[in-house]
Each structure stands twice: as structure tokens, then as C-alpha cells.
Amino acid sequence: MAIDADIVRPRPVDDLGRRVAAFTNDNLFTGVPQLLHPPNPYRRMLVPDAVAEVDFTRPLGTAEATGHRALVAHRLLGTFYEADTVLLPEQGLGALRGDFDRFYGDGLRRLREASLSDLERFAFALLDDEIDVTGAWSVADLAAYFEHAAAEAAGPAESLTAIAAARRPQVAADTYLVQLALDGLTEASAMSKNLGGAFGPEQSALFKVFIDEFGYGVHEAKHTTIFRKMLRSRALQTHVHAYWNFYLAGPLATNNYYYFVSRDHASFFRYIGAVTYAERVFAPSFVHMIETYRGVFGDDVDLHYCEEHAHIDAHHGRITRDEILLALAERHGTGVIPELVRGIAEARLLGGWFEQDAAAQIRWSDELDAYRSPGAGSGPARRVELTALSPFGTRSHDAAVIVTVEDGEGELITGPTAAPEPMARGDAVLVPAGRLYGMRAAGGRCAYTIRDAGTKTDPDAASDAGAVTPSAS
């Protein structure tokens, strides 16, 4: 039977902007005046004005991976993916039943389903450009490449180095912790999508990893529960997406990637490569995190979550490598190995973006005084007017901009616990490309302008990922 070409042809991407605009303009996603989101997992600020600026006709380039278009796309994707999970507020549904019905209801579901595949293509097509798995791969080549990739991640993460060097290391450490909250409060949700079906002993091995994440059915031992203990020890909010406004594009993209390759079971082997890499590198990374956070906070932080992962992820690293990754390659032959390798390479690349983005945000926020009074900027100005009741949202730009207060007084917000930066009339600050910030009115009203600072992102710039060949190991 012939397949109608209309069934498999992608929808025109120039229509994607209209579809996501209809979604983001729903009142669930237009924000609240507070910096933090209340305990309501169905409402999160998608900054409709910033979404309207995005050109969805051209997929993201690698140099934009932590920029404004990426931030918009991955906020949307994260919301789309989570609508396929069960989110219930810890305090009970109660008065939020209307939001629950709307979030999961037919109207928004139709918009999500009409947009999801196109948005995934927009956000993740760059992976095909960046990673080229070539050559004839054997199981031995796969094992060697995996060990090579994991060994490269053995040192302290770039973010942890930035925390240790910061003038305000506690603020920097909180910024990093909030990035972990994106996954830490809904941990293993993407993995759950790969547990169904029938694929032999490897399925049982994957389930062993999954059930560890859920504390073997004991809620107090569940990883999300012990992550909340760490947040509480830092006097941070523990409900899902309290810090939605402060998630960066790199961490959002990393979290979304695991949903992306889990939603499409044709990408199953890609997922296995990625999760095996992640489980291997998590254990040493949490050892380094323990050292850094002890150095910053002493005993005034609960590191049970980090200690658990430093222990259990060493075990998970062995299970995923021996009982899943290599076992699948042995069972299903050389035809699946390139996809397993691709998953390893993609997880490595995305993990690098996570770290680079978080470290750059930490450094910029910590050194903000050096970005004051940068000049007037160039080109046309976009004027934004705020009152005390204006919804608060954060955004970034794909080129460096100069933000100048024109009337009233404002506060520049650069992190979840960073002190607001007062800005009076005439004050200006340089916001580098990709840096996350928000403005709010102080004293009732504020008007500010955004002008190009003259530094642009090259969307065609290449990363160092390159081709992955058996000899690369």
C-alpha cells in the first residue's frame, strides 16, 4: 500500500511560530509579578513577547545552543514534554483543579501535538550537523569510545570551578543547584518512557536503575525527596519549577534531550548510549560537587543527594555499560552500534553546553559591576514599560545588548538568590549574548530600552564535536 506523502511530509516550519504563539498566550503561561513561581506546576512564564521575536523558519545553529532562540524553544519543549507526565501539587489539587484541567485539556493538547515534532526539529536538528558517526563499528570499538568519552569528563565541572572562584560563592552555588532542580524534582521521568514493551534482559537491567531512582518504592528514599532536603538546607523552595524563571537554555536542552530520544522509540539506541554516558559521569561529578559545596558551606548544607549519587551512580554506570549498552550491541549487532555511539556523543556535547552556560551565567552575575555603564549602544531601541503589577519574566538575547533605564527606577535580576541590582534613570548594563536576566519596577514604574551592543552570534559557527569514528577512541 502506498503511503500518502502528506502523511509523512513535515508541516511548514513558517507556521510553527503561529502555533506556539497561540500556546504561549494562554493565561497559564503569561506569568505572575513574583520572581518565583507559586506551588502550581501548571503555570510557568513563557514570555510571549520574547517568543514573538523568534524566527522559527531556521533551525538553531550550534553557536546559538545557549542563546535566546534556544531558551524559548526549550522552555516550550519542556512544557510540552511535562504535559505527558503526571504533575500534582504537593499541597493537594484543591483550587488548582481548573489549571489542571486546562494544562492537560484538549485545547492545549491539540496545539502541543501540532507543534511538538516541528519544535523538536527546530531545537535538535543541530545534533545531526554536529555529530557524524562514520566507519564500521565493532563492540570493542564501542567500548573503547565510551571509555574515552567518559575519561574526558573526569575533572571538576566548569560550573564548580566558577563557583569556587566567585566573589559570592554561596550565590553561585545556589545558581547551579537551581539548574539541577530542573531534573532533580522530576527525576527519571524520561527514563520511564523506555520501560514498556519487551526487549529482554536489558529491559530488566534498565528497570533496576529506574527503581533505584524511586527509592525502591520508599518515598523518603526517592531521589527527588532527598534532593528537596538539599534545597531546604539552603532555604530554597522545593516545589516543582519554583525557579522556572532561572533555568538556563543549556540545562533545559540537556533535560529535554532525554525526553526527545525517549518519546521516539526509533531513537531507543540513541537514548541508551546517552543514559549510559550520563550514569558513568554522574558519580565522579557528584564527588567534585561534594568537595565544592563543603568548601563553600561547610556543614550548613545537606549533601545526602550528592552522596547518594556518588555511590549509586557508580553502580548504575556498571549496569548501564555492561548489562545494557554492550549487551544490546552484542545481541542486535553492528547495525545498532552507530546509534549507541551517537547517543554517547550527543550526551557529551549537551553536557558541555550545560556546564558552559551555567558557568558563564555564574561569572557574569558575579562580576556584574564590570558590565555597568557600557555606553548607549547602537541601532533602534526597543522600549519596555513596567509597573509593580507587571508579570516577571526572564530572557536572553542572541547578540549582546545594552539595557538602559529611561524613566523611573528598576532592578536587574540575574539569579535565583542574587541581590537585585538597582538601576536608576540613565543607568545601563551590558548583557552578553545568551545571559539570562529579568527587569522589574522599583518604586511603582520603570521604563527601559534594549539596544544592540554590536556583538552578534554566528549561527553557523562550528563546535569541536566533529566526526566520531572508531579511531576516535
Coordinates of C-alpha atoms in Angstrom, one line a residue:
M1 CA 0.0 0.0 0.0
A2 CA 1.4 3.4 -1.0
I3 CA 1.9 6.0 1.8
D4 CA 0.4 9.4 1.1
A5 CA 3.2 11.9 1.0
D6 CA 1.1 14.3 3.0
I7 CA 1.2 11.9 6.0
V8 CA 5.0 12.0 6.3
R9 CA 5.8 15.5 5.0
P10 CA 6.8 17.9 7.8
R11 CA 4.4 20.8 8.4
P12 CA 5.8 24.1 7.0
V13 CA 8.1 25.5 9.7
D14 CA 7.0 29.0 8.9
D15 CA 3.7 28.1 10.6
L16 CA 5.4 26.9 13.8
G17 CA 5.6 30.4 15.2
R18 CA 1.9 30.9 14.9
R19 CA 1.1 27.7 16.6
V20 CA 3.5 28.2 19.6
A21 CA 2.3 31.8 19.9
A22 CA -1.3 30.5 20.4
F23 CA 0.0 28.2 23.1
T24 CA 2.2 30.7 25.0
N25 CA -0.6 33.4 25.0
D26 CA -2.8 31.1 27.2
N27 CA -3.1 32.6 30.6
L28 CA -1.3 29.6 32.2
F29 CA 1.9 30.9 30.6
T30 CA 1.8 34.7 30.9
G31 CA 3.4 34.9 34.4
V32 CA 3.0 36.5 37.8
P33 CA 4.6 39.6 39.3
Q34 CA 6.7 37.5 41.8
L35 CA 10.2 36.3 40.9
L36 CA 9.4 32.7 41.9
H37 CA 6.5 30.7 40.7
P38 CA 4.0 29.6 43.3
P39 CA 3.4 25.9 44.0
N40 CA 1.4 25.3 40.9
P41 CA 3.1 23.0 38.3
Y42 CA 0.7 24.0 35.5
R43 CA 1.7 27.7 35.4
R44 CA 5.1 28.8 34.1
M45 CA 6.2 32.1 32.4
L46 CA 6.8 31.5 28.7
V47 CA 7.4 35.3 28.0
P48 CA 5.0 35.6 25.0
D49 CA 6.7 38.8 23.8
A50 CA 10.1 37.1 23.6
V51 CA 8.5 34.1 21.8
A52 CA 7.1 36.5 19.2
E53 CA 10.6 37.7 18.3
V54 CA 11.8 34.3 17.4
D55 CA 12.3 33.2 13.7
F56 CA 11.2 29.6 13.7
T57 CA 11.9 29.2 10.0
R58 CA 15.6 28.5 10.6
P59 CA 16.6 25.7 13.0
L60 CA 19.1 26.5 15.8
G61 CA 22.7 26.6 14.9
T62 CA 25.4 25.3 17.3
A63 CA 26.6 28.8 18.3
E64 CA 23.0 29.5 19.4
A65 CA 22.7 26.5 21.6
T66 CA 22.6 28.6 24.8
G67 CA 21.1 31.7 23.2
H68 CA 17.7 33.4 23.2
R69 CA 16.1 31.2 20.4
A70 CA 17.3 28.1 22.3
L71 CA 15.9 29.4 25.6
V72 CA 12.5 30.0 24.0
A73 CA 12.4 26.6 22.2
H74 CA 13.5 24.6 25.2
R75 CA 11.0 26.3 27.6
L76 CA 8.3 25.3 25.2
L77 CA 9.6 21.8 24.7
G78 CA 10.0 21.3 28.5
T79 CA 6.3 22.3 28.9
F80 CA 5.2 20.1 26.1
Y81 CA 7.0 17.1 27.4
E82 CA 5.9 17.5 31.0
A83 CA 2.2 17.6 29.8
D84 CA 2.8 13.9 29.1
T85 CA 3.7 13.2 32.8
V86 CA 1.6 13.4 35.9
L87 CA 2.2 16.6 37.9
L88 CA 0.2 17.2 41.1
P89 CA 0.9 19.9 43.7
E90 CA 2.2 18.6 47.0
Q91 CA -0.4 20.6 48.9
G92 CA -3.3 19.0 47.0
L93 CA -5.2 19.9 43.9
G94 CA -7.9 21.9 45.6
A95 CA -8.3 25.3 43.9
L96 CA -5.9 24.4 41.2
R97 CA -8.3 21.9 39.6
G98 CA -9.2 24.4 36.8
D99 CA -5.5 24.9 35.9
F100 CA -5.0 21.1 36.0
D101 CA -7.9 20.6 33.5
R102 CA -6.6 23.4 31.3
F103 CA -3.0 22.2 31.3
Y104 CA -4.0 18.6 30.3
G105 CA -7.1 19.6 28.4
D106 CA -7.9 19.2 24.7
G107 CA -7.2 22.8 23.6
L108 CA -3.6 23.0 24.7
R109 CA -3.1 19.3 23.9
R110 CA -4.0 19.9 20.2
L111 CA -1.6 22.8 20.0
R112 CA 1.2 20.7 21.6
E113 CA 0.6 17.8 19.3
A114 CA 0.5 20.1 16.2
S115 CA 3.8 21.7 17.2
L116 CA 6.0 19.1 19.0
S117 CA 7.7 17.4 16.1
D118 CA 8.4 20.6 14.3
L119 CA 9.7 22.2 17.5
E120 CA 12.0 19.2 18.2
R121 CA 13.3 19.5 14.6
F122 CA 13.9 23.3 15.2
A123 CA 15.8 22.6 18.5
F124 CA 17.7 19.4 17.9
A125 CA 18.5 19.3 14.2
L126 CA 21.9 20.8 15.0
L127 CA 22.9 17.5 16.6
D128 CA 22.8 15.9 13.1
D129 CA 25.1 18.7 11.9
E130 CA 27.5 18.4 14.8
I131 CA 27.9 14.7 15.2
D132 CA 28.8 12.4 12.3
V133 CA 29.1 8.8 13.2
T134 CA 31.2 7.2 10.5
G135 CA 33.0 4.0 9.8
A136 CA 32.5 0.3 10.7
W137 CA 32.0 -0.1 14.4
S138 CA 32.5 -3.3 16.4
V139 CA 31.5 -3.9 20.0
A140 CA 35.2 -3.4 21.0
D141 CA 35.2 0.0 19.3
L142 CA 32.0 1.0 21.1
A143 CA 33.5 0.0 24.5
A144 CA 36.7 1.9 23.7
Y145 CA 34.9 5.1 22.6
F146 CA 32.7 5.0 25.6
E147 CA 35.7 4.8 28.0
H148 CA 37.4 7.6 26.0
A149 CA 34.4 9.9 26.2
A150 CA 33.8 9.2 29.9
A151 CA 37.5 9.8 30.8
E152 CA 37.3 13.3 29.2
A153 CA 34.6 14.2 31.8
A154 CA 36.7 13.1 34.8
G155 CA 37.8 16.5 36.0
P156 CA 35.8 19.1 38.0
A157 CA 32.9 20.6 36.1
E158 CA 33.3 24.1 34.7
S159 CA 30.5 25.4 36.9
L160 CA 32.1 24.1 40.0
T161 CA 35.3 25.8 39.1
A162 CA 33.3 29.0 38.6
I163 CA 31.6 28.6 42.0
A164 CA 35.0 28.2 43.8
A165 CA 36.4 31.3 42.1
A166 CA 33.3 33.5 42.6
R167 CA 33.3 36.6 44.9
R168 CA 29.9 35.4 46.2
P169 CA 30.3 31.6 46.1
Q170 CA 27.1 30.9 48.0
V171 CA 25.0 32.8 45.4
A172 CA 26.9 31.0 42.6
A173 CA 26.4 27.6 44.3
D174 CA 22.6 28.3 44.6
T175 CA 22.5 29.2 40.9
Y176 CA 24.0 25.9 40.0
L177 CA 21.7 24.0 42.4
V178 CA 18.7 25.6 40.7
Q179 CA 19.8 24.2 37.4
L180 CA 19.9 20.7 38.9
A181 CA 16.3 21.3 40.2
L182 CA 15.0 21.2 36.6
D183 CA 15.6 17.4 36.6
G184 CA 16.1 16.8 40.4
L185 CA 12.4 17.4 41.2
T186 CA 11.1 15.1 38.4
E187 CA 14.0 12.7 38.2
A188 CA 13.8 9.7 35.9
S189 CA 10.5 10.8 34.2
A190 CA 12.1 10.5 30.7
M191 CA 13.5 7.1 31.6
S192 CA 10.0 5.8 32.5
K193 CA 9.1 6.1 28.8
N194 CA 11.6 3.3 27.9
L195 CA 10.4 0.7 30.3
G196 CA 7.5 -0.7 28.4
G197 CA 7.4 -3.3 25.7
A198 CA 9.6 -6.4 25.6
F199 CA 13.4 -6.3 24.9
G200 CA 14.9 -9.0 27.1
P201 CA 17.3 -8.9 30.0
E202 CA 18.3 -5.3 29.1
Q203 CA 14.8 -4.2 30.0
S204 CA 15.2 -5.7 33.5
A205 CA 18.6 -4.1 33.9
L206 CA 17.2 -0.7 32.9
F207 CA 14.3 -1.2 35.4
K208 CA 16.9 -1.8 38.2
V209 CA 18.3 1.7 37.5
F210 CA 14.8 3.2 37.4
I211 CA 13.6 1.7 40.6
D212 CA 16.8 2.9 42.4
E213 CA 15.8 6.5 41.4
F214 CA 12.5 5.9 43.1
G215 CA 14.0 4.6 46.3
Y216 CA 12.7 1.1 45.7
G217 CA 9.2 2.3 46.4
V218 CA 10.1 4.1 49.7
H219 CA 9.1 7.7 49.2
E220 CA 11.6 9.0 51.8
A221 CA 14.4 7.3 49.8
K222 CA 13.3 8.6 46.4
H223 CA 15.9 10.8 44.8
T224 CA 13.5 13.7 44.4
T225 CA 12.8 13.5 48.1
I226 CA 16.4 13.7 49.1
F227 CA 17.0 16.5 46.6
R228 CA 14.3 18.5 48.3
K229 CA 16.3 18.1 51.6
M230 CA 19.3 19.7 49.9
L231 CA 17.2 22.6 48.7
R232 CA 15.7 23.1 52.2
S233 CA 19.1 23.2 53.7
R234 CA 19.8 26.2 51.5
A235 CA 16.4 27.8 52.4
L236 CA 15.4 27.3 48.7
Q237 CA 11.8 26.5 47.6
T238 CA 11.1 22.8 47.0
H239 CA 8.1 22.7 44.7
V240 CA 8.4 21.8 41.1
H241 CA 9.5 24.8 39.0
A242 CA 9.6 27.4 41.7
Y243 CA 12.7 28.6 39.9
W244 CA 11.4 28.2 36.3
N245 CA 12.4 31.8 35.5
F246 CA 16.1 31.0 36.3
Y247 CA 16.6 27.8 34.3
L248 CA 19.2 28.4 31.6
A249 CA 19.0 27.2 27.9
G250 CA 21.8 24.7 28.3
P251 CA 20.3 22.8 31.2
L252 CA 16.9 23.0 29.6
A253 CA 18.2 21.5 26.4
T254 CA 20.0 18.7 28.3
N255 CA 16.9 17.8 30.2
N256 CA 14.7 17.9 27.1
Y257 CA 17.1 15.8 25.1
Y258 CA 16.3 12.7 27.2
Y259 CA 12.6 13.3 26.6
F260 CA 13.3 13.8 22.9
V261 CA 15.1 10.5 22.4
S262 CA 12.6 8.7 24.7
R263 CA 9.5 9.9 23.0
D264 CA 10.5 8.4 19.7
H265 CA 11.3 4.8 20.2
A266 CA 13.2 4.7 16.9
S267 CA 15.8 6.6 18.9
F268 CA 15.9 4.0 21.6
F269 CA 19.6 3.0 21.0
R270 CA 20.5 6.7 21.0
Y271 CA 18.9 7.0 24.4
I272 CA 20.8 4.0 25.7
G273 CA 24.1 5.5 24.6
A274 CA 23.2 8.8 26.3
V275 CA 22.0 7.4 29.6
T276 CA 25.0 5.1 29.9
Y277 CA 27.3 8.1 29.4
A278 CA 25.3 10.1 31.9
E279 CA 25.3 7.4 34.6
R280 CA 29.0 6.9 34.3
V281 CA 30.0 10.6 34.6
F282 CA 27.4 11.5 37.3
A283 CA 29.3 9.6 40.1
P284 CA 32.6 11.5 39.8
S285 CA 30.8 14.8 39.1
F286 CA 28.9 14.5 42.4
V287 CA 32.2 13.7 44.2
H288 CA 33.5 17.0 42.9
M289 CA 30.2 18.7 43.8
I290 CA 30.5 17.5 47.4
E291 CA 34.0 18.9 47.7
T292 CA 33.0 22.3 46.3
Y293 CA 29.8 22.7 48.4
R294 CA 31.6 21.6 51.6
G295 CA 34.2 24.2 50.8
V296 CA 31.5 26.9 50.3
F297 CA 29.0 26.0 53.0
G298 CA 30.9 23.7 55.5
D299 CA 28.3 21.6 57.3
D300 CA 25.5 24.0 56.6
V301 CA 24.2 22.1 53.6
D302 CA 22.6 18.7 53.3
L303 CA 24.6 16.7 50.7
H304 CA 22.7 13.4 51.1
Y305 CA 21.6 13.7 47.4
C306 CA 25.1 14.2 46.2
E307 CA 26.5 11.4 48.4
E308 CA 23.7 9.0 47.2
H309 CA 24.5 9.8 43.5
A310 CA 28.3 9.5 44.1
H311 CA 27.6 6.0 45.4
I312 CA 24.6 4.7 43.3
D313 CA 25.7 6.1 40.0
A314 CA 29.0 4.3 40.1
H315 CA 26.8 1.1 40.3
H316 CA 24.5 2.4 37.6
G317 CA 27.4 3.2 35.4
R318 CA 28.4 -0.5 35.5
I319 CA 24.9 -1.8 35.0
T320 CA 24.2 0.5 32.0
R321 CA 27.6 -0.2 30.4
D322 CA 27.8 -4.0 30.8
E323 CA 24.2 -5.1 31.1
I324 CA 22.5 -2.7 28.7
L325 CA 24.9 -0.8 26.3
L326 CA 27.3 -3.6 25.4
A327 CA 24.7 -6.3 25.8
L328 CA 22.4 -4.6 23.3
A329 CA 25.3 -4.2 20.9
E330 CA 26.1 -7.9 21.2
R331 CA 22.5 -9.0 20.9
H332 CA 21.4 -6.8 18.0
G333 CA 24.6 -6.5 16.0
T334 CA 26.7 -3.8 14.4
G335 CA 23.7 -2.1 12.8
V336 CA 22.7 -0.5 16.1
I337 CA 26.2 0.4 17.3
P338 CA 26.4 3.8 15.4
E339 CA 23.2 4.9 17.2
L340 CA 24.6 3.8 20.6
V341 CA 27.7 5.8 19.8
R342 CA 25.7 8.8 18.6
G343 CA 23.8 8.9 22.0
I344 CA 27.1 8.9 23.9
A345 CA 28.5 11.7 21.7
E346 CA 25.2 13.8 22.0
A347 CA 25.1 13.4 25.8
R348 CA 28.7 14.5 26.0
L349 CA 28.0 17.5 23.8
L350 CA 24.9 18.6 25.6
G351 CA 26.6 18.1 29.0
G352 CA 29.3 20.5 27.8
W353 CA 26.6 23.1 26.9
F354 CA 25.0 22.7 30.3
E355 CA 28.3 23.4 32.0
Q356 CA 29.4 26.3 29.7
D357 CA 26.0 28.0 30.1
A358 CA 25.8 27.7 33.9
A359 CA 29.4 28.8 34.3
A360 CA 29.0 31.8 32.1
Q361 CA 25.9 32.9 34.0
I362 CA 27.7 32.5 37.3
R363 CA 30.6 34.6 36.2
W364 CA 28.5 37.3 34.6
S365 CA 26.3 37.7 37.6
D366 CA 29.2 37.6 40.0
E367 CA 31.1 40.3 38.0
L368 CA 28.2 42.5 37.2
D369 CA 29.8 45.7 38.3
A370 CA 32.3 45.4 35.4
Y371 CA 29.3 45.5 32.9
R372 CA 27.9 48.8 34.2
S373 CA 27.9 52.0 32.1
P374 CA 28.8 50.3 28.8
G375 CA 27.7 53.2 26.5
A376 CA 24.5 53.9 24.6
G377 CA 24.5 51.0 22.2
S378 CA 23.5 51.3 18.5
G379 CA 20.6 50.9 16.3
P380 CA 16.9 51.1 17.1
A381 CA 15.8 50.8 20.7
R382 CA 13.0 48.6 22.0
R383 CA 11.2 50.2 24.9
V384 CA 9.7 48.2 27.7
E385 CA 7.4 49.7 30.4
L386 CA 6.8 48.0 33.7
T387 CA 4.7 48.6 36.8
A388 CA 4.7 46.8 40.1
L389 CA 2.0 44.5 38.8
S390 CA 3.7 43.6 35.6
P391 CA 4.4 39.8 35.2
F392 CA 8.0 39.0 35.9
G393 CA 9.9 37.0 33.3
T394 CA 13.5 36.4 32.3
R395 CA 15.0 36.3 28.8
S396 CA 18.3 36.4 26.9
H397 CA 19.4 37.7 23.5
D398 CA 21.3 36.1 20.6
A399 CA 23.5 39.2 20.5
A400 CA 25.0 41.4 23.3
V401 CA 22.6 44.2 24.2
I402 CA 22.7 47.3 26.4
V403 CA 19.8 47.7 28.8
T404 CA 19.3 51.3 29.9
V405 CA 16.7 52.7 32.3
E406 CA 15.0 55.7 30.7
D407 CA 12.3 56.5 33.3
G408 CA 11.7 55.6 36.9
E409 CA 13.7 53.0 38.8
G410 CA 14.3 49.3 38.1
E411 CA 16.0 46.3 39.4
L412 CA 18.1 43.9 37.3
I413 CA 17.7 40.3 38.4
T414 CA 20.4 37.8 37.3
G415 CA 20.0 34.8 39.5
P416 CA 17.6 33.0 41.9
T417 CA 19.4 34.3 45.1
A418 CA 21.5 37.1 43.6
A419 CA 20.8 40.5 45.2
P420 CA 18.7 42.7 42.8
E421 CA 20.9 45.3 41.0
P422 CA 19.4 48.8 41.5
M423 CA 19.1 50.8 38.3
A424 CA 18.1 54.4 38.3
R425 CA 17.3 56.6 35.3
G426 CA 20.3 56.7 33.0
D427 CA 21.9 53.6 34.4
A428 CA 22.9 51.0 31.8
V429 CA 24.3 47.5 31.8
L430 CA 25.8 45.3 29.1
V431 CA 24.1 41.9 28.8
P432 CA 26.3 39.5 26.8
A433 CA 24.7 37.1 24.3
G434 CA 23.0 34.2 26.0
R435 CA 23.0 35.7 29.5
L436 CA 19.7 35.4 31.4
Y437 CA 18.2 38.4 33.1
G438 CA 14.9 40.0 34.2
M439 CA 13.8 43.5 35.0
R440 CA 11.2 44.6 37.5
A441 CA 10.0 48.0 38.5
A442 CA 11.1 49.6 41.8
G443 CA 9.0 52.4 43.2
G444 CA 6.0 51.8 41.1
R445 CA 7.1 52.1 37.5
C446 CA 10.1 51.7 35.2
A447 CA 10.8 52.1 31.5
Y448 CA 13.9 50.7 30.0
T449 CA 15.3 50.3 26.5
I450 CA 17.2 47.5 24.8
R451 CA 19.8 48.3 22.1
D452 CA 22.2 46.2 20.2
A453 CA 25.7 46.4 21.6
G454 CA 27.3 45.4 18.3
T455 CA 28.3 41.8 19.2
K456 CA 26.4 39.1 17.3
T457 CA 26.3 35.4 17.5
D458 CA 27.3 33.5 14.4
P459 CA 24.7 30.8 13.9
D460 CA 26.9 28.8 11.5
A461 CA 29.9 28.6 13.8
A462 CA 31.0 25.0 14.4
S463 CA 31.7 23.3 17.7
D464 CA 34.5 21.0 18.4
A465 CA 32.3 17.9 18.3
G466 CA 33.1 16.8 14.7
A467 CA 33.0 13.4 13.4
V468 CA 33.0 10.3 15.6
T469 CA 34.9 7.4 14.1
P470 CA 36.1 4.1 15.6
S471 CA 39.6 5.5 15.5
A472 CA 38.4 8.4 17.7
S473 CA 38.5 6.1 20.7

